[in-house]
Backbone as a chain_set.jsonl record, in Angstrom:
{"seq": "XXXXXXXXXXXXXXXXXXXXXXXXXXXXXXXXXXXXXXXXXXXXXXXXXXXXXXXXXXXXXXXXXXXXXXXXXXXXXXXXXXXXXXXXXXXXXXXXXXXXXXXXXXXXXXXXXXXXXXXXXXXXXXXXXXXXXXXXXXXXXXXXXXXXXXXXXXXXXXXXXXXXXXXXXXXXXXXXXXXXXXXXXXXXXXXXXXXXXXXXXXXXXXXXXX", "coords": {"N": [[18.939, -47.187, -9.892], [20.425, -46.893, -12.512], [22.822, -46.245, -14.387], [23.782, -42.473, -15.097], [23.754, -40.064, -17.422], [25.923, -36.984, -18.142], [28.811, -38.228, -18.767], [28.417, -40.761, -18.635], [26.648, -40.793, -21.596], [28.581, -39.96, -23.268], [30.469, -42.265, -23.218], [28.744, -44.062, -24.098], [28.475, -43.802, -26.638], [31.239, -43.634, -27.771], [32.168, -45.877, -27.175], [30.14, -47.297, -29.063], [31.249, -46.599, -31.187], [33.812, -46.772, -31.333], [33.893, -50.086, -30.955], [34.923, -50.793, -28.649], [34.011, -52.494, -25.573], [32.719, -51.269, -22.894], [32.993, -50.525, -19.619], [31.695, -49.232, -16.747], [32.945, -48.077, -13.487], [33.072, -47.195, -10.274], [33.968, -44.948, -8.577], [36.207, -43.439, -5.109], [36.593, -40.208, -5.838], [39.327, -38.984, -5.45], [40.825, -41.268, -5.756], [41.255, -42.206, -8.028], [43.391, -42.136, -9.765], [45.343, -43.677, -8.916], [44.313, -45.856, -9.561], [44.404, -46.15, -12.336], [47.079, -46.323, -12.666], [47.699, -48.673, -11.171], [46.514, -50.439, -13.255], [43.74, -51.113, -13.11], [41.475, -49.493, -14.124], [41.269, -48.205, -17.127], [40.877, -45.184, -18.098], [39.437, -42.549, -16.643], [36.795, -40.918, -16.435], [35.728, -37.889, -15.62], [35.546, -35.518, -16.008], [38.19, -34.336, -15.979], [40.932, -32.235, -16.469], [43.315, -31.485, -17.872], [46.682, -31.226, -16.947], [50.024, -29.528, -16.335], [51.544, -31.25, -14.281], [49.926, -33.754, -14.484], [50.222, -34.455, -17.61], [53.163, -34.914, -17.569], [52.836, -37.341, -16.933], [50.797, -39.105, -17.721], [49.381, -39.885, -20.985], [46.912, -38.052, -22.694], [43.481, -37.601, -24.088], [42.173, -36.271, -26.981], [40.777, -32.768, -26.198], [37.632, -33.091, -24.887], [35.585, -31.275, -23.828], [35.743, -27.88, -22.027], [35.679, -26.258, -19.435], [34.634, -23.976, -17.559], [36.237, -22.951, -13.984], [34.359, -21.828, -11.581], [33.384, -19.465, -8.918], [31.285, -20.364, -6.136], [28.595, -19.563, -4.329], [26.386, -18.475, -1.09], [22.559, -17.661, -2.403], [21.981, -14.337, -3.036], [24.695, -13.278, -2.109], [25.937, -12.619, 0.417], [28.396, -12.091, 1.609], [29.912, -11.049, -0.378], [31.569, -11.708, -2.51], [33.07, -11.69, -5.474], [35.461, -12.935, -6.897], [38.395, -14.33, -6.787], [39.977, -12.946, -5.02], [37.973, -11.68, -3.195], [37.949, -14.109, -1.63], [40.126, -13.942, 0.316], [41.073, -14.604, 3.464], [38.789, -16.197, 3.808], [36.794, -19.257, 4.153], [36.738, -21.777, 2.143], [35.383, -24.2, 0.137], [37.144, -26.975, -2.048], [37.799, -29.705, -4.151], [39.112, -32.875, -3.621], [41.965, -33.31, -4.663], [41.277, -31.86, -6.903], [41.658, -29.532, -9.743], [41.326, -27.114, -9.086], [43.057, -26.67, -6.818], [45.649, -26.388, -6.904], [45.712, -24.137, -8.777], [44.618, -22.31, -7.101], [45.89, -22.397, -4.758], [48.746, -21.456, -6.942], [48.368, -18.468, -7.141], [47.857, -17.887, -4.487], [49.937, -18.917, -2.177], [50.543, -18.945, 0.448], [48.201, -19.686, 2.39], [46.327, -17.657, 2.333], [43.505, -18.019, 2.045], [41.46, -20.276, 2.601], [41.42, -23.507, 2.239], [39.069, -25.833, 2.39], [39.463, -28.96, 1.919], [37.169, -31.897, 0.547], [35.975, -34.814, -0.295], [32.949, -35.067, -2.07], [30.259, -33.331, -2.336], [30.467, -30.263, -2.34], [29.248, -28.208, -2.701], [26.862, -28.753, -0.863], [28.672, -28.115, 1.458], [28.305, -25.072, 1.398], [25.826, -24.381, 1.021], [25.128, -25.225, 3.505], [26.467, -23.403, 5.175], [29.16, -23.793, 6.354], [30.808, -23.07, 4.793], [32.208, -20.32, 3.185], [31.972, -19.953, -0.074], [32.654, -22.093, -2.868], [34.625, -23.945, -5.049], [34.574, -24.647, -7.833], [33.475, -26.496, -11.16], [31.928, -25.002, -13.136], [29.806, -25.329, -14.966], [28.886, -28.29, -13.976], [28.408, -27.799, -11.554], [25.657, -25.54, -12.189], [23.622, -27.535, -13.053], [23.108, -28.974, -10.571], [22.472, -27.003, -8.859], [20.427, -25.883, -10.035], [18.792, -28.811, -10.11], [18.389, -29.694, -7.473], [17.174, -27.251, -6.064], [19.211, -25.39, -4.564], [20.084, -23.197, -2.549], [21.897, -21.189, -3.944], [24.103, -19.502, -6.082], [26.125, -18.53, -8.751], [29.046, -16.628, -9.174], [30.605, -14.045, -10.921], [34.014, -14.014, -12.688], [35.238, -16.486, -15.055], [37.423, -18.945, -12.93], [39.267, -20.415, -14.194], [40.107, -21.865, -17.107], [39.542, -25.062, -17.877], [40.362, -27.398, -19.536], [39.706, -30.348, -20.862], [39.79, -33.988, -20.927], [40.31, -37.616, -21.78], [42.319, -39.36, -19.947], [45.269, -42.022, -20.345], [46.882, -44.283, -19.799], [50.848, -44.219, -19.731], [51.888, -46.679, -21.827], [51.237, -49.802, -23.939], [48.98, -50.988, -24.17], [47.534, -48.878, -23.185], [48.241, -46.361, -25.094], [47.057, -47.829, -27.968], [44.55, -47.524, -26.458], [44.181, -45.007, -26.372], [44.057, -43.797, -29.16], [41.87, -45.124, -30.106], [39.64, -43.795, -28.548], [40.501, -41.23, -29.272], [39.909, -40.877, -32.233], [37.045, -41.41, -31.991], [36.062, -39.272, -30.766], [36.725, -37.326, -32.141], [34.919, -37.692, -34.358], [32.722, -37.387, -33.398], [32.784, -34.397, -32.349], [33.068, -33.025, -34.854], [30.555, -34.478, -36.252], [28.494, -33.143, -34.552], [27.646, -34.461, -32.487], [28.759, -34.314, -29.816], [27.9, -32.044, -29.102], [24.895, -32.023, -29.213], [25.022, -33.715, -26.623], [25.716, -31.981, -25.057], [23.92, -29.653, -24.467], [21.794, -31.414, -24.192], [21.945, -32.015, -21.307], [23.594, -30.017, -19.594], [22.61, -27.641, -20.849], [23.598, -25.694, -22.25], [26.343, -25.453, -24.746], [29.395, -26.998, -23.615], [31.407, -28.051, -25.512], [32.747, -26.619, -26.801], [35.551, -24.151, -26.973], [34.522, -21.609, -26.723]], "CA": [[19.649, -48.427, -10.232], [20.69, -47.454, -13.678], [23.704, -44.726, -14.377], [22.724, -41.779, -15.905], [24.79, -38.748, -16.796], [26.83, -36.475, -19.75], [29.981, -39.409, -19.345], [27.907, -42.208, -19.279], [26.357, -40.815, -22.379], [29.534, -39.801, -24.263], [31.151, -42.982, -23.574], [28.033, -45.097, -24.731], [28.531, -43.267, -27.819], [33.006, -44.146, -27.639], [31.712, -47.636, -27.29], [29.349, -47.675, -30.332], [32.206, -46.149, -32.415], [35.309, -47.574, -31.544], [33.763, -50.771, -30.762], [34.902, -50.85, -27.121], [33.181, -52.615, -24.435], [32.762, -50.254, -21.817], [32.382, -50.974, -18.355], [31.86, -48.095, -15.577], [33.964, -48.167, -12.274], [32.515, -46.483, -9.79], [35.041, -44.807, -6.841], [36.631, -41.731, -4.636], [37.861, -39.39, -7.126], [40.889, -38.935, -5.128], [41.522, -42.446, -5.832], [40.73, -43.363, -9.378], [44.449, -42.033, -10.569], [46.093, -44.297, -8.459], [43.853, -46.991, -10.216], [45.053, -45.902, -13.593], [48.524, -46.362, -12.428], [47.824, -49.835, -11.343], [45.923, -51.585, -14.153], [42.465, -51.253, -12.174], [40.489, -48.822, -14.843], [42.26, -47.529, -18.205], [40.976, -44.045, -17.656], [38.871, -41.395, -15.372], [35.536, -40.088, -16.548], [35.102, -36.704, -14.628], [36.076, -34.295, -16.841], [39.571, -34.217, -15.671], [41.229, -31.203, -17.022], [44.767, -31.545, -18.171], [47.773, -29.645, -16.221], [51.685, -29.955, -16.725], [52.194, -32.623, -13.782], [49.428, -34.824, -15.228], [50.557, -35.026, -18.684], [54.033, -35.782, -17.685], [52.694, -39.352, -16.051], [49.855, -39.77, -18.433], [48.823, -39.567, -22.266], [45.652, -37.68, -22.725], [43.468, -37.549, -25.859], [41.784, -34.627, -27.889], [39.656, -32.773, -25.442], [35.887, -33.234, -25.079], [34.551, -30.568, -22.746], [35.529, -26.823, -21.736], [34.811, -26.408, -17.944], [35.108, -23.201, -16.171], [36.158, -23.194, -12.565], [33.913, -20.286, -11.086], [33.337, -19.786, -7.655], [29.733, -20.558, -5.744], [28.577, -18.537, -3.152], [24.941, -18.135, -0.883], [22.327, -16.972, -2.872], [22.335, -13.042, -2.813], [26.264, -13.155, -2.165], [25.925, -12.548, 1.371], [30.063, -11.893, 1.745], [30.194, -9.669, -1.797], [32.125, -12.619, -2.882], [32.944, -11.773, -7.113], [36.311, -13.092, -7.607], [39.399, -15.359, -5.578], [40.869, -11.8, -4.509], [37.096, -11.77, -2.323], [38.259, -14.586, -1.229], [40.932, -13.715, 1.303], [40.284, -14.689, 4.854], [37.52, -16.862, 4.13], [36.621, -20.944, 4.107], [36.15, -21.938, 0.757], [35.541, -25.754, 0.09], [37.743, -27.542, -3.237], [37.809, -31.413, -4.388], [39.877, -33.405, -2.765], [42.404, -34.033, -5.847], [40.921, -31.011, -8.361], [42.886, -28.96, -10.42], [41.215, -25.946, -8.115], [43.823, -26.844, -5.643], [46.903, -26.072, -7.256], [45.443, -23.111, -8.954], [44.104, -21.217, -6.266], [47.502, -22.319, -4.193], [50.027, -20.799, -6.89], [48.103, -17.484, -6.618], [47.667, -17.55, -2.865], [50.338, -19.847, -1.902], [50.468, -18.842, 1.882], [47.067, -19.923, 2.91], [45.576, -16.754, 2.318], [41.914, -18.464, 1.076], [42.065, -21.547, 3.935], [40.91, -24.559, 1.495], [38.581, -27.092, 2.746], [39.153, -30.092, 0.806], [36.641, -32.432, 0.221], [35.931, -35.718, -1.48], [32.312, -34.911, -2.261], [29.701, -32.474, -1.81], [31.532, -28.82, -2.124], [27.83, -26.948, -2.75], [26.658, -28.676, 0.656], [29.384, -27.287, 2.438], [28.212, -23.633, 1.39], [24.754, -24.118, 1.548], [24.648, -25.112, 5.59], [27.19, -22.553, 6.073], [30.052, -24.532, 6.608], [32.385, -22.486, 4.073], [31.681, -18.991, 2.586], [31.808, -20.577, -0.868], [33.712, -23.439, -3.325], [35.366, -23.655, -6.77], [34.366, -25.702, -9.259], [33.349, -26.661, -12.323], [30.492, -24.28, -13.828], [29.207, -26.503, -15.663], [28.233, -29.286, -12.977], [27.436, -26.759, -10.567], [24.672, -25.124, -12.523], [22.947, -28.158, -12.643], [23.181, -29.41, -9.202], [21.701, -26.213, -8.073], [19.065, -26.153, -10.497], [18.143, -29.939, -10.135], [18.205, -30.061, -5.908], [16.791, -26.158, -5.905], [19.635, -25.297, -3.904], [20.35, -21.702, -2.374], [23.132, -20.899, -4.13], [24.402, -19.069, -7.137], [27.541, -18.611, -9.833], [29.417, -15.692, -9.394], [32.022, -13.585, -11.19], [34.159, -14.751, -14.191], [35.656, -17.581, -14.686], [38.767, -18.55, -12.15], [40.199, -20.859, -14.925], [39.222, -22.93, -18.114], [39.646, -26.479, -17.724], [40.679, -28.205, -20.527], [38.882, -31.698, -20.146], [40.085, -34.87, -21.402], [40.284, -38.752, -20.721], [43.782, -39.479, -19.692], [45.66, -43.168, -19.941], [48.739, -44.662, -19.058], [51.652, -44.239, -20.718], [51.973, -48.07, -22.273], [51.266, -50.215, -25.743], [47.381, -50.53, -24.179], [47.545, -47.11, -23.525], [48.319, -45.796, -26.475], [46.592, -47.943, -28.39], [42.841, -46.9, -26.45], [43.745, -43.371, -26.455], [43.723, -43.513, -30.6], [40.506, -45.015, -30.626], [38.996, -42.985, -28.404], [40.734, -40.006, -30.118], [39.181, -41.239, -33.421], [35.578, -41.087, -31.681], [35.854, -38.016, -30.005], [36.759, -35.999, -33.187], [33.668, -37.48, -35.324], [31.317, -36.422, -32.654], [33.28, -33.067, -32.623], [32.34, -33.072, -36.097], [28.742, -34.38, -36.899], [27.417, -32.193, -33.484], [27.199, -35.889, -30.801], [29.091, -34.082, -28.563], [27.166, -30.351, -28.887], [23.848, -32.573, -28.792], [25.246, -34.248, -25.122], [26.032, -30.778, -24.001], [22.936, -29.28, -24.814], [20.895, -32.265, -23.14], [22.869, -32.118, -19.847], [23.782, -28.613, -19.206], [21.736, -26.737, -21.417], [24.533, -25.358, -23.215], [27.461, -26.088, -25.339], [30.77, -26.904, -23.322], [32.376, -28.81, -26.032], [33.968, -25.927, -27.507], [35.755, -23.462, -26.384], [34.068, -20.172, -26.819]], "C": [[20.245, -48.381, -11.628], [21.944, -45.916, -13.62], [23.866, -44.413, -15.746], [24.261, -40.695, -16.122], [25.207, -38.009, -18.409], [28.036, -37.781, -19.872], [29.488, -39.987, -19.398], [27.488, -42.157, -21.149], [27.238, -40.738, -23.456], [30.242, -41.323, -24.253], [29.969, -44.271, -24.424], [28.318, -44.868, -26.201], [30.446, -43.703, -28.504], [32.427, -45.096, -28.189], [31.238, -47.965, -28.902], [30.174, -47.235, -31.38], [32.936, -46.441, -32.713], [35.055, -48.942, -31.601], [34.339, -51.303, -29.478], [33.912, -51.14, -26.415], [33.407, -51.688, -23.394], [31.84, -50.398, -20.859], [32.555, -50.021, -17.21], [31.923, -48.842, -14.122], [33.776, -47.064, -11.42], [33.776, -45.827, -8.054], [35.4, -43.39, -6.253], [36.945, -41.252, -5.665], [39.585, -39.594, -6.546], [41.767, -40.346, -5.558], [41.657, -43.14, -7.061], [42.378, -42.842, -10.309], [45.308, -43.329, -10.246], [45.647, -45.929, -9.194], [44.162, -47.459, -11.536], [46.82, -46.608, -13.681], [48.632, -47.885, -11.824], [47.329, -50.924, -12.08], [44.459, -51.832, -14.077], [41.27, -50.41, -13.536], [41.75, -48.433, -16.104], [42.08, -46.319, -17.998], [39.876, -43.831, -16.597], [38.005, -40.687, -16.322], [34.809, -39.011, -15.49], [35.484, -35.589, -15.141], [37.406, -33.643, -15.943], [40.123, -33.469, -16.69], [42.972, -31.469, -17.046], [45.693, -30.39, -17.399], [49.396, -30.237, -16.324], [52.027, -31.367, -16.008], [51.55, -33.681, -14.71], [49.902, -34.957, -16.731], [52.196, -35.182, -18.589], [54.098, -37.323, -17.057], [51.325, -39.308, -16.938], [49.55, -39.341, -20.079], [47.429, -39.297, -22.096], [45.312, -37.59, -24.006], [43.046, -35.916, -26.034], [40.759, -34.529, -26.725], [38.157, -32.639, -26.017], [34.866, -31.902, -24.477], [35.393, -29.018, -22.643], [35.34, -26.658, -20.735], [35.263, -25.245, -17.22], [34.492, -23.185, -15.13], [35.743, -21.576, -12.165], [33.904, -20.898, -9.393], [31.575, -19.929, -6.901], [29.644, -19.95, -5.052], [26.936, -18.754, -2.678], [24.203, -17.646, -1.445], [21.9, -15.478, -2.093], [23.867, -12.809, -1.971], [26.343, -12.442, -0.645], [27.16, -11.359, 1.541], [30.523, -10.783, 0.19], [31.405, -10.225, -2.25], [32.153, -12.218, -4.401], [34.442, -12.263, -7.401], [37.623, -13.485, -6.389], [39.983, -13.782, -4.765], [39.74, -11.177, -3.047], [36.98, -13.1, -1.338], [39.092, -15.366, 0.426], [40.883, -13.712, 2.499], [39.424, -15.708, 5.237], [37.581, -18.162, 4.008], [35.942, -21.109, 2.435], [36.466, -23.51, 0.178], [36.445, -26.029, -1.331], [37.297, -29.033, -2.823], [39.01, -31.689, -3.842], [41.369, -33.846, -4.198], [42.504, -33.201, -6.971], [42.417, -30.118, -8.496], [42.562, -27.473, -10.212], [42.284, -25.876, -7.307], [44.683, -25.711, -6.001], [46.564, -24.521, -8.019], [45.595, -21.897, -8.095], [45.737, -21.168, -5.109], [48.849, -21.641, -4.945], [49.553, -19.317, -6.977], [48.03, -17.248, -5.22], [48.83, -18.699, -2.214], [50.919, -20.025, -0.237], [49.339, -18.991, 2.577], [46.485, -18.963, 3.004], [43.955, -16.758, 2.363], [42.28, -19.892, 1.917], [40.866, -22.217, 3.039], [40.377, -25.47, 1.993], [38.237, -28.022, 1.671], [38.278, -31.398, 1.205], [36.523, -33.82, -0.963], [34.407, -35.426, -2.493], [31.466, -33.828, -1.516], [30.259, -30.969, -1.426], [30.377, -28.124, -2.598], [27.499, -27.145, -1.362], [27.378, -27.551, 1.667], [29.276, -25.658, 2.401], [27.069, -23.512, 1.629], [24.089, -24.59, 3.251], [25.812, -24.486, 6.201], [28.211, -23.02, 6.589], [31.936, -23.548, 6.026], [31.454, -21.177, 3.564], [31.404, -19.184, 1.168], [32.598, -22.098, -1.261], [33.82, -22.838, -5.351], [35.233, -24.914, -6.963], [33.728, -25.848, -10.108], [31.565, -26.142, -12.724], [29.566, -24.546, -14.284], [28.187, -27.565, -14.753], [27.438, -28.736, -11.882], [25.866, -26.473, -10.985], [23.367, -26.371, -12.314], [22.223, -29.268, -11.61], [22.295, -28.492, -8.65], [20.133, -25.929, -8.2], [18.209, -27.786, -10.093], [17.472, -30.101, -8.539], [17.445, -28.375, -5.561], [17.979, -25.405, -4.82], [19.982, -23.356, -3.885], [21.199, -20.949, -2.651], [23.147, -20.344, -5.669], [26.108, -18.879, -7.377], [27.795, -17.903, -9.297], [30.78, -15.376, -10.131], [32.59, -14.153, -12.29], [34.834, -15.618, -14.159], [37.251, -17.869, -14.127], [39.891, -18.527, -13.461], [39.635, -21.819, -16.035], [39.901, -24.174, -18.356], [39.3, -26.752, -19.246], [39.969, -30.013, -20.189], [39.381, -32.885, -21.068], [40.679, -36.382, -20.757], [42.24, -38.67, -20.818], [43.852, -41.177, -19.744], [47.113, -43.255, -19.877], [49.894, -44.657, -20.19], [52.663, -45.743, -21.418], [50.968, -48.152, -23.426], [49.719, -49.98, -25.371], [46.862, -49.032, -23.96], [47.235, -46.057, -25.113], [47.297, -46.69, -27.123], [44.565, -47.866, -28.057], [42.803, -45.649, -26.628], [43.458, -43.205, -27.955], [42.285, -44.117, -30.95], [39.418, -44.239, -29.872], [38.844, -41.409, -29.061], [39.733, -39.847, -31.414], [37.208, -41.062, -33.086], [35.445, -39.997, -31.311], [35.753, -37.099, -31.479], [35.855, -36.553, -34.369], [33.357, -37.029, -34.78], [31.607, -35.072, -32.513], [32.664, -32.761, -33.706], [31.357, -33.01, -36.499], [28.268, -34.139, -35.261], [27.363, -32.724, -32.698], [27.48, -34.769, -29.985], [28.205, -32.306, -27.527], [26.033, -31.115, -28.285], [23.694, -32.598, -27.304], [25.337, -33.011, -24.07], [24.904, -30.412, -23.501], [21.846, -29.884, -23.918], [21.165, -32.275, -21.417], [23.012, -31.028, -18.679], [23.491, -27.354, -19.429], [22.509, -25.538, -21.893], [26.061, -26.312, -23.634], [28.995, -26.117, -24.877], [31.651, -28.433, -23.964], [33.167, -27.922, -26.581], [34.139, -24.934, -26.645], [35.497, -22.223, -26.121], [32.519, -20.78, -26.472]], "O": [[20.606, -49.446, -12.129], [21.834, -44.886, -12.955], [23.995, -45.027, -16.805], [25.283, -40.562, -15.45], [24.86, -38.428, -19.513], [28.187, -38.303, -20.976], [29.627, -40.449, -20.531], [27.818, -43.056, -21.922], [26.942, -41.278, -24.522], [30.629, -41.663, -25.371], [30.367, -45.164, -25.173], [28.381, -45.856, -26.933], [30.64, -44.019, -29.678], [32.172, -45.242, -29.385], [31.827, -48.682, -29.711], [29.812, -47.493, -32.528], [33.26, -46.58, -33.893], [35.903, -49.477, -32.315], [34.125, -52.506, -29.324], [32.925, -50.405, -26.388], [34.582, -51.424, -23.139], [30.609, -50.426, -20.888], [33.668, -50.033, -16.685], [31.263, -49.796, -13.712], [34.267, -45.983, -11.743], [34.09, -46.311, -6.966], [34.995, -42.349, -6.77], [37.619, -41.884, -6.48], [40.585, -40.119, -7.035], [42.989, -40.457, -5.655], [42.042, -44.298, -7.22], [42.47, -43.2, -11.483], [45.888, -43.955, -11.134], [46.408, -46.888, -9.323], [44.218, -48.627, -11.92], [47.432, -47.181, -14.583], [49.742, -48.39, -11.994], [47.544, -52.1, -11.788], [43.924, -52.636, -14.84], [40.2, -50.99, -13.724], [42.957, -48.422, -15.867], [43.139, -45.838, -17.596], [39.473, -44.709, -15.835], [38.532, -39.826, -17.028], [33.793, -39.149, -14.81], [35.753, -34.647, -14.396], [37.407, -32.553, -15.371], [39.921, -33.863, -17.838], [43.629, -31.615, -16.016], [45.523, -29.176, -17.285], [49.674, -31.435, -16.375], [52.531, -32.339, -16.571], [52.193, -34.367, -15.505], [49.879, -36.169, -16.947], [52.664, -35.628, -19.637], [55.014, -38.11, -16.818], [50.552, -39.834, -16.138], [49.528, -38.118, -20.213], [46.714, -40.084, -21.475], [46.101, -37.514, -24.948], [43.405, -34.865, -25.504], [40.086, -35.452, -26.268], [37.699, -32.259, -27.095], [33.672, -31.715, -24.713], [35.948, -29.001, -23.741], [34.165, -27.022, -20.683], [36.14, -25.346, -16.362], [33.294, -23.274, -14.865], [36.388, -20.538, -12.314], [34.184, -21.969, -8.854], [30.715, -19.341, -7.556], [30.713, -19.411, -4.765], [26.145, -19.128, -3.544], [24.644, -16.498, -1.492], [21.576, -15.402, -0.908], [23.847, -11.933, -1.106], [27.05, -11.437, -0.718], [26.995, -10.14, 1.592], [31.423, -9.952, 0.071], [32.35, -9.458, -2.434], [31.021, -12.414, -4.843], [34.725, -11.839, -8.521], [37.69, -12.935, -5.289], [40.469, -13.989, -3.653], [40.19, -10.508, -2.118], [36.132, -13.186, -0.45], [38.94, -16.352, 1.146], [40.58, -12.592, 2.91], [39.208, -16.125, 6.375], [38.721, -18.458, 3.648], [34.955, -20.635, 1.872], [37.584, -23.905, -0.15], [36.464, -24.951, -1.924], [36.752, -29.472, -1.81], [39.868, -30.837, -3.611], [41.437, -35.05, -4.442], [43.323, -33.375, -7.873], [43.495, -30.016, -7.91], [43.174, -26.604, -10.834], [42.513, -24.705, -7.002], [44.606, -24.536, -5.641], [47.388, -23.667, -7.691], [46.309, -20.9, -8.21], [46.417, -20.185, -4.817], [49.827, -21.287, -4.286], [50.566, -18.627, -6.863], [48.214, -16.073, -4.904], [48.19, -19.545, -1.59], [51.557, -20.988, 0.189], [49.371, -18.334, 3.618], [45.755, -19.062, 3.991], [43.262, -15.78, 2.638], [43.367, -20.453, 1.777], [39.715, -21.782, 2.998], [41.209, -26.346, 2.229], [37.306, -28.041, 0.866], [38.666, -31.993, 2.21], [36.888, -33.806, -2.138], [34.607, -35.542, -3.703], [31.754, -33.428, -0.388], [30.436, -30.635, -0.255], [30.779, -27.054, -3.054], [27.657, -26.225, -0.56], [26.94, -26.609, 2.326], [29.957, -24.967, 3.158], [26.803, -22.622, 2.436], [23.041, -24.352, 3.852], [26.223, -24.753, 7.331], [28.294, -22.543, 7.721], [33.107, -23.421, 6.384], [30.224, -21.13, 3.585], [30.404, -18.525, 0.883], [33.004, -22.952, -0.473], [33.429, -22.043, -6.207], [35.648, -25.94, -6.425], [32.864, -24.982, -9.967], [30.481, -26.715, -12.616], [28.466, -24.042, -14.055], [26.961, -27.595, -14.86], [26.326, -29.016, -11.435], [24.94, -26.985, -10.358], [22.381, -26.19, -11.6], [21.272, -30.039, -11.741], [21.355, -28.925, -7.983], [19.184, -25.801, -7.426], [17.012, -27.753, -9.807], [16.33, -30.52, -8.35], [17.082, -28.411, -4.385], [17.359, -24.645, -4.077], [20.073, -22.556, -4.817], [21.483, -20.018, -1.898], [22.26, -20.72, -6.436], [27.027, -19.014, -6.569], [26.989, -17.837, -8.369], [31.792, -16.075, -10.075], [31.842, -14.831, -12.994], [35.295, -15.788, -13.03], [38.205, -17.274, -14.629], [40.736, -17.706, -13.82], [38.673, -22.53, -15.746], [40.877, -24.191, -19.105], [38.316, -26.433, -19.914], [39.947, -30.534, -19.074], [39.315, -32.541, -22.248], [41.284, -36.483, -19.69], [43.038, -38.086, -21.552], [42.873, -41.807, -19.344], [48.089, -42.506, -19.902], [49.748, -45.06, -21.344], [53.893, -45.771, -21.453], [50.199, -47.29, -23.853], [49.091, -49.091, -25.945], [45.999, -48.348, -24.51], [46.382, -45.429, -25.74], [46.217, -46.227, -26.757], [43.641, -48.034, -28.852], [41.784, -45.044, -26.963], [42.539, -42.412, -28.162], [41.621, -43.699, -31.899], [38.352, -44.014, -30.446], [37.869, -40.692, -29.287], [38.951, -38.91, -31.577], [36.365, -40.664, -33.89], [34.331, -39.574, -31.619], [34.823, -36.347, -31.773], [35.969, -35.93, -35.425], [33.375, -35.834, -35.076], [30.595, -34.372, -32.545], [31.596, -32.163, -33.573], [30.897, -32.013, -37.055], [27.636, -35.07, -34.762], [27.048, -32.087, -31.693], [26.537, -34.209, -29.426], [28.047, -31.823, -26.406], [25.926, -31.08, -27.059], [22.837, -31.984, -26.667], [25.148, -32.97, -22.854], [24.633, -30.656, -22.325], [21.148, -29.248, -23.129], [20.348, -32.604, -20.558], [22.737, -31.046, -17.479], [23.773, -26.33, -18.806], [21.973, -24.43, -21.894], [26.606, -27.298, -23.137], [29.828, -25.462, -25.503], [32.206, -29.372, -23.393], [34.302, -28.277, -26.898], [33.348, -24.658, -25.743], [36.195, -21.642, -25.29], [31.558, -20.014, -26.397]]}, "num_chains": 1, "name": "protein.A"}
């Protein structure tokens, strides 16, 4: 009954800095842009990774996070799965919306790697055998697998490094939350908040980039 998490915690921390009330909005992913775009939420807490379309329809601030997109696989790699080029042939789950999509589509852009998109749950779908693996975020993964004990492991290096940052609309309220969030983000950059949050969460540091 209470929500828990690395964004809840970074934005409690926004809040206490900028002086922003902050109220969490709970929905599909696929759907929370379209919410942005009508007035419904100012931004998207999911470590949304910046890419050319999105920043020509939205202002984003300074990023917060680091996120490479690896790929998951059965544990002991069944398929000898190390890299999208092991790929080829096989079912491999994405987010319904991620910025896996378009990736893995302008390298393979003939359905080479047959994408099952998903709104939720893209480890499920590998661990009951559903898909041969999934792509996404390294970071979240790790501790999904660790927390639920699940049969699954990382592999290989990373597809792509997600840039992470909140995004808002391109208007006067716009602009004027992205500068105070900007303004919070780069103390806690600064005096360590955001290393701390990493650290507690994921049990390493994906606020920076190395």
């Amino acid at each position: 009954d209470k929500q828990v998490g690395f964004e809840v915690d970074v934005w409690k921390e926004i809040g206490q800095r900028s002086g922003l009330k902050v109220e969490h909005v709970q929905a599909a992913f696929s759907g929370l842009f379209g919410m942005v775009d009508k007035g419904e939420i100012d931004t998207v807490a999911n470590q949304v990774s910046k890419n050319e379309e999105r920043e020509k329809k939205y202002n984003f601030s300074i990023p917060y996070c680091y996120n490479p997109l690896k790929i998951i696989v059965p544990k002991g790699n069944p398929e000898n799965i190390h890299g999208l080029a092991d790929c080829v042939g096989k079912k491999i789950a994405v987010g319904i919306g991620g910025n896996e999509v378009d990736i893995i589509r302008e390298k393979y852009p003939n359905n080479e790697i047959e994408l099952i998109a998903v709104e939720t749950g893209n480890l499920l779908q590998v661990s009951t055998g559903k898909t041969s693996g999934c792509v996404q975020g390294a970071a979240a993964a790790a501790v999904e697998i660790k927390d639920h004990d699940l049969p699954l492991e990382i592999v290989g290096d990373a597809i792509y490094l997600e840039e992470d940052a909140y995004l808002f609309a391109k208007n006067q309220r716009g602009d004027a939350l992205r500068d105070k969030v900007d303004a919070a983000l780069k103390a806690m950059h600064e005096d360590g908040r955001l290393s701390k949050l990493s650290l507690k969460w994921f049990g390493y540091d994906i606020s920076k980039r190395d």
